[in-house]
Amino acid sequence: MDRTAIWDAVHQERSALADLLETLSPEEWDHPTLCPGWAVRDVAAHVISSPQFGLADLVAALWHGRGDYNRAVFLDARRRGRQPVESIVADYRRLDGSRRHPPGTGIRDPLLDVLVHTQDIALPLGRRHAMPPEAARTAADRVWSMPFPFWARRRLRAVTLAATDIDWRAGSGPEVRGTMEALLLLLTGRTAALDRLEGPGLGVVGPGAGAARRS
């Protein structure tokens, strides 16, 4: 995907997430997500913080997190998630089309963020939103190429990951096959889609595949 296609996908997926958020009850906004300790409101606010997050925000988040990146992200999300839910949804609409992203990140990071975090919200609520396979492949390439924070190459070094709905393969060893969506969730440490995967490598992967950071 080129830059324009990536940003188009980001905007489409953020809009779809905003549409989903508008249907939620007050109880669902406080429902746990696939990210341990994160409620729906926290994840939703975190996703749309991307075009609002500047250098000063990064410095403040790291200070509050005492230099721990994961803690910094978590505390920032919790702070933003305390807003009224109407304000969170309004941010999605207000920032529709924005191409800003946090300092130190690339254009594939907002795509990865919205694709995975939409599933973090939707799956525990029993909702369904399919990832576009090409967008998921682009996000998977990003995850596979980066060490921190997912450590996908290290966690999944003993298997070959093979998509069944689009041309994508990574790794070496016995195969784990599934849709690009299910593989991306595995790559980012989620176990919620393990039942959508198959192949001789699945026994090698096992529940421990979810040991990476989930934010």
mmCIF file of C-alpha atoms in Angstrom:
data_model
loop_
_atom_site.group_PDB
_atom_site.id
_atom_site.type_symbol
_atom_site.label_atom_id
_atom_site.label_comp_id
_atom_site.label_asym_id
_atom_site.label_seq_id
_atom_site.Cartn_x
_atom_site.Cartn_y
_atom_site.Cartn_z
ATOM 1 C CA MET A 1 0.000 0.000 0.000
ATOM 2 C CA ASP A 2 1.290 3.474 -0.820
ATOM 3 C CA ARG A 3 0.976 6.431 1.539
ATOM 4 C CA THR A 4 -2.377 7.541 0.159
ATOM 5 C CA ALA A 5 -3.851 4.057 0.429
ATOM 6 C CA ILE A 6 -2.578 3.684 3.985
ATOM 7 C CA TRP A 7 -4.117 6.962 5.106
ATOM 8 C CA ASP A 8 -7.360 6.151 3.302
ATOM 9 C CA ALA A 9 -7.511 2.888 5.237
ATOM 10 C CA VAL A 10 -6.756 4.655 8.537
ATOM 11 C CA HIS A 11 -9.591 7.117 7.979
ATOM 12 C CA GLN A 12 -12.045 4.415 6.896
ATOM 13 C CA GLU A 13 -11.268 2.251 9.906
ATOM 14 C CA ARG A 14 -11.447 5.139 12.361
ATOM 15 C CA SER A 15 -14.813 6.119 10.894
ATOM 16 C CA ALA A 16 -16.055 2.536 11.224
ATOM 17 C CA LEU A 17 -14.867 2.437 14.830
ATOM 18 C CA ALA A 18 -16.644 5.722 15.559
ATOM 19 C CA ASP A 19 -19.830 4.260 14.062
ATOM 20 C CA LEU A 20 -19.489 1.269 16.381
ATOM 21 C CA LEU A 21 -18.808 3.446 19.424
ATOM 22 C CA GLU A 22 -21.974 5.447 18.788
ATOM 23 C CA THR A 23 -24.034 2.270 19.244
ATOM 24 C CA LEU A 24 -22.608 1.350 22.656
ATOM 25 C CA SER A 25 -24.526 1.482 25.911
ATOM 26 C CA PRO A 26 -23.006 3.125 29.012
ATOM 27 C CA GLU A 27 -22.226 -0.347 30.353
ATOM 28 C CA GLU A 28 -20.412 -1.300 27.152
ATOM 29 C CA TRP A 29 -18.205 1.793 27.318
ATOM 30 C CA ASP A 30 -16.905 0.470 30.648
ATOM 31 C CA HIS A 31 -16.586 -3.143 29.456
ATOM 32 C CA PRO A 32 -13.127 -4.784 29.594
ATOM 33 C CA THR A 33 -11.261 -5.144 26.308
ATOM 34 C CA LEU A 34 -8.609 -7.568 25.075
ATOM 35 C CA CYS A 35 -6.031 -5.196 26.611
ATOM 36 C CA PRO A 36 -5.778 -6.201 30.291
ATOM 37 C CA GLY A 37 -6.825 -3.321 32.536
ATOM 38 C CA TRP A 38 -8.189 -1.234 29.656
ATOM 39 C CA ALA A 39 -11.900 -0.453 29.350
ATOM 40 C CA VAL A 40 -13.537 0.305 26.011
ATOM 41 C CA ARG A 41 -13.434 4.033 26.759
ATOM 42 C CA ASP A 42 -9.671 3.863 27.341
ATOM 43 C CA VAL A 43 -8.921 2.044 24.090
ATOM 44 C CA ALA A 44 -11.272 4.281 22.106
ATOM 45 C CA ALA A 45 -9.656 7.433 23.477
ATOM 46 C CA HIS A 46 -6.178 6.011 22.879
ATOM 47 C CA VAL A 47 -6.837 5.312 19.183
ATOM 48 C CA ILE A 48 -7.969 8.846 18.425
ATOM 49 C CA SER A 49 -5.170 10.348 20.522
ATOM 50 C CA SER A 50 -2.773 9.571 17.638
ATOM 51 C CA PRO A 51 -3.470 12.765 15.646
ATOM 52 C CA GLN A 52 -3.515 14.797 18.872
ATOM 53 C CA PHE A 53 -0.300 13.488 20.423
ATOM 54 C CA GLY A 54 2.638 15.886 20.156
ATOM 55 C CA LEU A 55 6.127 16.030 21.609
ATOM 56 C CA ALA A 56 4.933 17.698 24.820
ATOM 57 C CA ASP A 57 2.385 14.927 25.307
ATOM 58 C CA LEU A 58 5.107 12.312 24.835
ATOM 59 C CA VAL A 59 7.361 13.952 27.417
ATOM 60 C CA ALA A 60 4.485 14.269 29.911
ATOM 61 C CA ALA A 61 3.386 10.658 29.363
ATOM 62 C CA LEU A 62 6.901 9.309 29.895
ATOM 63 C CA TRP A 63 7.297 11.443 33.016
ATOM 64 C CA HIS A 64 4.044 10.132 34.484
ATOM 65 C CA GLY A 65 5.043 6.607 33.468
ATOM 66 C CA ARG A 66 8.457 7.026 35.139
ATOM 67 C CA GLY A 67 10.174 6.214 31.875
ATOM 68 C CA ASP A 68 8.267 2.970 31.340
ATOM 69 C CA TYR A 69 6.732 3.149 27.854
ATOM 70 C CA ASN A 70 3.940 0.647 28.470
ATOM 71 C CA ARG A 71 2.932 2.338 31.717
ATOM 72 C CA ALA A 72 3.100 5.746 30.034
ATOM 73 C CA VAL A 73 0.740 4.639 27.263
ATOM 74 C CA PHE A 74 -1.624 3.023 29.752
ATOM 75 C CA LEU A 75 -1.827 6.066 32.033
ATOM 76 C CA ASP A 76 -2.322 8.404 29.087
ATOM 77 C CA ALA A 77 -5.155 6.226 27.784
ATOM 78 C CA ARG A 78 -6.805 6.105 31.209
ATOM 79 C CA ARG A 79 -6.597 9.890 31.480
ATOM 80 C CA ARG A 80 -8.101 10.414 28.045
ATOM 81 C CA GLY A 81 -10.716 7.754 28.682
ATOM 82 C CA ARG A 82 -12.166 9.726 31.577
ATOM 83 C CA GLN A 83 -13.658 12.218 29.104
ATOM 84 C CA PRO A 84 -17.398 12.055 28.421
ATOM 85 C CA VAL A 85 -17.984 9.423 25.766
ATOM 86 C CA GLU A 86 -19.624 12.032 23.561
ATOM 87 C CA SER A 87 -16.345 13.954 23.510
ATOM 88 C CA ILE A 88 -14.398 10.847 22.517
ATOM 89 C CA VAL A 89 -16.699 10.167 19.572
ATOM 90 C CA ALA A 90 -16.651 13.861 18.645
ATOM 91 C CA ASP A 91 -12.847 13.674 18.389
ATOM 92 C CA TYR A 92 -13.184 10.934 15.770
ATOM 93 C CA ARG A 93 -15.495 13.107 13.700
ATOM 94 C CA ARG A 94 -13.483 16.306 14.236
ATOM 95 C CA LEU A 95 -10.180 14.694 13.291
ATOM 96 C CA ASP A 96 -11.471 12.728 10.325
ATOM 97 C CA GLY A 97 -8.894 13.051 7.548
ATOM 98 C CA SER A 98 -6.009 14.131 9.812
ATOM 99 C CA ARG A 99 -2.605 12.725 8.859
ATOM 100 C CA ARG A 100 -0.847 13.670 12.074
ATOM 101 C CA HIS A 101 0.756 10.904 14.113
ATOM 102 C CA PRO A 102 2.847 10.825 17.293
ATOM 103 C CA PRO A 103 6.530 11.763 17.130
ATOM 104 C CA GLY A 104 8.798 8.817 16.490
ATOM 105 C CA THR A 105 6.130 6.788 14.691
ATOM 106 C CA GLY A 106 5.618 6.054 11.001
ATOM 107 C CA ILE A 107 2.515 6.132 8.840
ATOM 108 C CA ARG A 108 1.892 2.409 9.276
ATOM 109 C CA ASP A 109 1.593 2.774 13.040
ATOM 110 C CA PRO A 110 -1.798 4.550 13.085
ATOM 111 C CA LEU A 111 -3.081 1.846 10.720
ATOM 112 C CA LEU A 112 -1.839 -0.922 12.994
ATOM 113 C CA ASP A 113 -3.304 0.888 15.990
ATOM 114 C CA VAL A 114 -6.835 1.251 14.661
ATOM 115 C CA LEU A 115 -6.994 -2.220 13.095
ATOM 116 C CA VAL A 116 -5.972 -4.093 16.235
ATOM 117 C CA HIS A 117 -7.656 -1.879 18.795
ATOM 118 C CA THR A 118 -10.968 -2.086 16.943
ATOM 119 C CA GLN A 119 -10.823 -5.840 17.535
ATOM 120 C CA ASP A 120 -9.789 -5.255 21.160
ATOM 121 C CA ILE A 121 -13.078 -3.424 21.591
ATOM 122 C CA ALA A 122 -15.378 -5.381 19.300
ATOM 123 C CA LEU A 123 -14.568 -9.000 20.158
ATOM 124 C CA PRO A 124 -15.260 -8.859 23.927
ATOM 125 C CA LEU A 125 -18.552 -7.099 23.156
ATOM 126 C CA GLY A 126 -19.595 -9.807 20.716
ATOM 127 C CA ARG A 127 -19.437 -7.363 17.803
ATOM 128 C CA ARG A 128 -17.914 -8.122 14.422
ATOM 129 C CA HIS A 129 -15.860 -5.822 12.228
ATOM 130 C CA ALA A 130 -13.732 -7.476 9.555
ATOM 131 C CA MET A 131 -10.252 -6.107 8.888
ATOM 132 C CA PRO A 132 -9.515 -5.274 5.247
ATOM 133 C CA PRO A 133 -6.962 -7.978 4.327
ATOM 134 C CA GLU A 134 -4.594 -5.672 2.449
ATOM 135 C CA ALA A 135 -4.520 -3.186 5.306
ATOM 136 C CA ALA A 136 -3.967 -6.029 7.769
ATOM 137 C CA ARG A 137 -1.068 -7.308 5.638
ATOM 138 C CA THR A 138 0.559 -3.872 5.682
ATOM 139 C CA ALA A 139 0.170 -3.736 9.462
ATOM 140 C CA ALA A 140 1.555 -7.271 9.787
ATOM 141 C CA ASP A 141 4.641 -6.293 7.798
ATOM 142 C CA ARG A 142 5.157 -3.447 10.245
ATOM 143 C CA VAL A 143 4.825 -5.718 13.282
ATOM 144 C CA TRP A 144 7.154 -8.333 11.824
ATOM 145 C CA SER A 145 9.814 -5.724 11.063
ATOM 146 C CA MET A 146 9.852 -4.133 14.523
ATOM 147 C CA PRO A 147 11.214 -5.635 17.751
ATOM 148 C CA PHE A 148 9.631 -3.601 20.568
ATOM 149 C CA PRO A 149 6.885 -3.736 21.755
ATOM 150 C CA PHE A 150 5.502 -6.966 20.262
ATOM 151 C CA TRP A 151 8.678 -9.060 19.756
ATOM 152 C CA ALA A 152 6.786 -11.052 17.110
ATOM 153 C CA ARG A 153 9.866 -12.564 15.451
ATOM 154 C CA ARG A 154 11.136 -13.803 18.809
ATOM 155 C CA ARG A 155 7.799 -15.124 20.097
ATOM 156 C CA LEU A 156 6.879 -16.836 16.833
ATOM 157 C CA ARG A 157 10.334 -17.811 15.624
ATOM 158 C CA ALA A 158 9.525 -21.549 15.549
ATOM 159 C CA VAL A 159 6.646 -21.379 13.052
ATOM 160 C CA THR A 160 5.726 -20.185 9.581
ATOM 161 C CA LEU A 161 2.743 -17.836 9.485
ATOM 162 C CA ALA A 162 0.700 -18.145 6.287
ATOM 163 C CA ALA A 163 -2.362 -16.085 5.363
ATOM 164 C CA THR A 164 -5.239 -17.886 3.664
ATOM 165 C CA ASP A 165 -7.047 -14.842 2.261
ATOM 166 C CA ILE A 166 -4.114 -12.850 0.847
ATOM 167 C CA ASP A 167 -0.508 -13.504 -0.197
ATOM 168 C CA TRP A 168 1.576 -13.213 3.003
ATOM 169 C CA ARG A 169 4.046 -15.501 4.734
ATOM 170 C CA ALA A 170 6.633 -14.992 7.455
ATOM 171 C CA GLY A 171 8.933 -17.120 9.560
ATOM 172 C CA SER A 172 10.111 -20.719 9.229
ATOM 173 C CA GLY A 173 8.942 -23.974 10.724
ATOM 174 C CA PRO A 174 5.575 -25.768 10.864
ATOM 175 C CA GLU A 175 2.733 -23.683 9.461
ATOM 176 C CA VAL A 176 0.116 -21.695 11.292
ATOM 177 C CA ARG A 177 -2.579 -20.757 8.764
ATOM 178 C CA GLY A 178 -5.464 -18.348 8.974
ATOM 179 C CA THR A 179 -6.863 -15.069 7.765
ATOM 180 C CA MET A 180 -4.662 -12.011 7.781
ATOM 181 C CA GLU A 181 -6.869 -10.602 10.546
ATOM 182 C CA ALA A 182 -6.347 -13.607 12.812
ATOM 183 C CA LEU A 183 -2.606 -13.624 12.116
ATOM 184 C CA LEU A 184 -2.280 -9.915 12.917
ATOM 185 C CA LEU A 185 -3.960 -10.473 16.267
ATOM 186 C CA LEU A 186 -1.519 -13.306 16.954
ATOM 187 C CA LEU A 187 1.430 -11.152 15.902
ATOM 188 C CA THR A 188 0.402 -8.453 18.370
ATOM 189 C CA GLY A 189 0.036 -10.876 21.276
ATOM 190 C CA ARG A 190 -3.705 -11.478 21.244
ATOM 191 C CA THR A 191 -5.018 -15.026 21.721
ATOM 192 C CA ALA A 192 -8.665 -14.207 20.976
ATOM 193 C CA ALA A 193 -8.429 -15.493 17.398
ATOM 194 C CA LEU A 194 -6.466 -18.687 18.026
ATOM 195 C CA ASP A 195 -9.594 -20.701 17.254
ATOM 196 C CA ARG A 196 -9.549 -19.203 13.743
ATOM 197 C CA LEU A 197 -6.051 -20.536 13.080
ATOM 198 C CA GLU A 198 -4.991 -24.028 12.048
ATOM 199 C CA GLY A 199 -1.968 -26.033 11.004
ATOM 200 C CA PRO A 200 0.759 -28.159 12.581
ATOM 201 C CA GLY A 201 2.463 -25.105 14.069
ATOM 202 C CA LEU A 202 -0.523 -24.203 16.207
ATOM 203 C CA GLY A 203 0.545 -26.611 18.915
ATOM 204 C CA VAL A 204 3.945 -24.935 18.977
ATOM 205 C CA VAL A 205 2.416 -21.473 19.302
ATOM 206 C CA GLY A 206 -0.066 -22.347 22.047
ATOM 207 C CA PRO A 207 -1.501 -19.911 24.621
ATOM 208 C CA GLY A 208 1.920 -18.378 25.244
ATOM 209 C CA ALA A 209 1.562 -16.442 21.994
ATOM 210 C CA GLY A 210 -0.218 -13.756 23.962
ATOM 211 C CA ALA A 211 2.747 -12.889 26.130
ATOM 212 C CA ALA A 212 3.610 -9.635 24.316
ATOM 213 C CA ARG A 213 2.401 -6.167 25.206
ATOM 214 C CA ARG A 214 -1.273 -5.725 24.324
ATOM 215 C CA SER A 215 -1.575 -1.957 24.235
#
